[in-house]
Short mmCIF file of C-alpha atoms in Angstrom, two decimals:
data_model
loop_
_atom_site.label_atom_id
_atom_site.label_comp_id
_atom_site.label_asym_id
_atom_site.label_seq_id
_atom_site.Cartn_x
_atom_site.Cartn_y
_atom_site.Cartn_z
CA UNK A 1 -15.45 5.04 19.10
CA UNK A 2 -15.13 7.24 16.22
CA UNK A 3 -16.06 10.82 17.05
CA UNK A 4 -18.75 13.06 14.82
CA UNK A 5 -17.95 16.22 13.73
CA UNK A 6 -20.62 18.26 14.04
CA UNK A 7 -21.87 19.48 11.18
CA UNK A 8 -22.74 23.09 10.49
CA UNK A 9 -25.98 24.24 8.67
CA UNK A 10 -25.49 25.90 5.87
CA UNK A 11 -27.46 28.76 4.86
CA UNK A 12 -27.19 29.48 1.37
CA UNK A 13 -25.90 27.72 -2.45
CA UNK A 14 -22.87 30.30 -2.33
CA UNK A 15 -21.81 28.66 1.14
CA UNK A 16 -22.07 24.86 -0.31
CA UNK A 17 -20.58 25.75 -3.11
CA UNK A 18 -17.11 27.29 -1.19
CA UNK A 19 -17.44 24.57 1.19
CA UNK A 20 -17.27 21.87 -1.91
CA UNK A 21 -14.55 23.75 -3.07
CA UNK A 22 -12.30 23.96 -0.24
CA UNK A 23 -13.29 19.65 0.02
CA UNK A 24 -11.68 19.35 -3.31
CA UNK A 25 -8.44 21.45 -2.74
CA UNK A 26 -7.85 19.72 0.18
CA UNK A 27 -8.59 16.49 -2.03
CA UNK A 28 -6.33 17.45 -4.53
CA UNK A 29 -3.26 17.87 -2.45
CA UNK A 30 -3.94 15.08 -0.54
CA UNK A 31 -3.68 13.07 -4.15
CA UNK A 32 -0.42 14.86 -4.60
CA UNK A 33 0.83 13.64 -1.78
CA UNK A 34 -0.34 9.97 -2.34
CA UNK A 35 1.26 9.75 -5.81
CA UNK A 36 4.40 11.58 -4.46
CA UNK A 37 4.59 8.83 -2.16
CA UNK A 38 3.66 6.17 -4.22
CA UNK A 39 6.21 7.19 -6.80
CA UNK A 40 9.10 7.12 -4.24
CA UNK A 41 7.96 3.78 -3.05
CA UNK A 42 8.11 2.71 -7.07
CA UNK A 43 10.94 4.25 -8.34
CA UNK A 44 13.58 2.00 -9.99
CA UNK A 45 16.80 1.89 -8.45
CA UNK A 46 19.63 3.57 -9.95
CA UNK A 47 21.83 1.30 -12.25
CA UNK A 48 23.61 -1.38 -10.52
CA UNK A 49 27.28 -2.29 -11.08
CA UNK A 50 27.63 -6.47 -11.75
CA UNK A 51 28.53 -6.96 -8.56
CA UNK A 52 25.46 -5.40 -7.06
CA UNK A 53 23.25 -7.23 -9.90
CA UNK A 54 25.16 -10.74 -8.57
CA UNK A 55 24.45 -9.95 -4.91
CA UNK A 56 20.48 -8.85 -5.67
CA UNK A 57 20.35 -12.16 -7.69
CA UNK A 58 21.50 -14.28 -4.58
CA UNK A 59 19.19 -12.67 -2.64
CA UNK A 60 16.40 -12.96 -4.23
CA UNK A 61 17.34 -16.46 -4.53
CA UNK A 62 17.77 -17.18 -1.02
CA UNK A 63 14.39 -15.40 -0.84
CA UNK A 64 12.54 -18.02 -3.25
CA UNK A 65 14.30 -20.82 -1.36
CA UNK A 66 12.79 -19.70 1.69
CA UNK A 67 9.72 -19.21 0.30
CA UNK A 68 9.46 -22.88 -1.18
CA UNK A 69 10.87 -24.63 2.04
CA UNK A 70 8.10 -22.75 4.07
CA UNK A 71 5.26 -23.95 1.53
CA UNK A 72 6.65 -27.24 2.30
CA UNK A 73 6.84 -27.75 5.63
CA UNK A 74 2.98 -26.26 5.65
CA UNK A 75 2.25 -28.58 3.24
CA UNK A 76 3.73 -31.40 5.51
CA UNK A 77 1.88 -30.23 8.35
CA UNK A 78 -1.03 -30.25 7.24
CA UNK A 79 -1.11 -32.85 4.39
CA UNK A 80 -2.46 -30.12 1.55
CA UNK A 81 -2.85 -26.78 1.57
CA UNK A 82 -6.31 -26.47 1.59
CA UNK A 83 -5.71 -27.76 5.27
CA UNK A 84 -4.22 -25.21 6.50
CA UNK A 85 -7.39 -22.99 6.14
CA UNK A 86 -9.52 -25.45 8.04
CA UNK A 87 -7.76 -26.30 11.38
#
């Protein structure tokens, strides 16, 4: 169960109006930090020699492989995909 915070009265404009400030600096960094991470995450890699470019190719084509041999052995299971959804 999620916990309240209690929440304090305030007792003037000047007092909302530092409150909604601090809200949005704490807001703002927190947005720094989500597009700092979300930068890293998409980042491109650095360039690749050939032989790194030859060994991401395989992989990703071992990948797709996979990929198709799982759709069809779901799709022989179940006879069609929109099967799969209703057992």
């Amino acid at each position: 169960m999620a916990r309240k915070k209690r929440i304090r009265p305030y007792q003037s404009l000047e007092e909302i109006q530092m409150r909604k400030e601090q809200l949005s600096e704490v807001i703002d960094l927190e947005n720094q930090e989500i597009k700092r991470l979300w930068d890293q995450l998409a980042e491109k890699d650095e360039e690749l020699s050939r032989g790194e470019q030859i060994a991401q190719f395989i992989k990703y084509g071992f990948m797709a492989y996979d990929g198709f041999m799982t759709f069809r052995k779901l799709k022989n299971s179940y006879g069609s995909i929109l099967n799969i959804f209703r057992r």
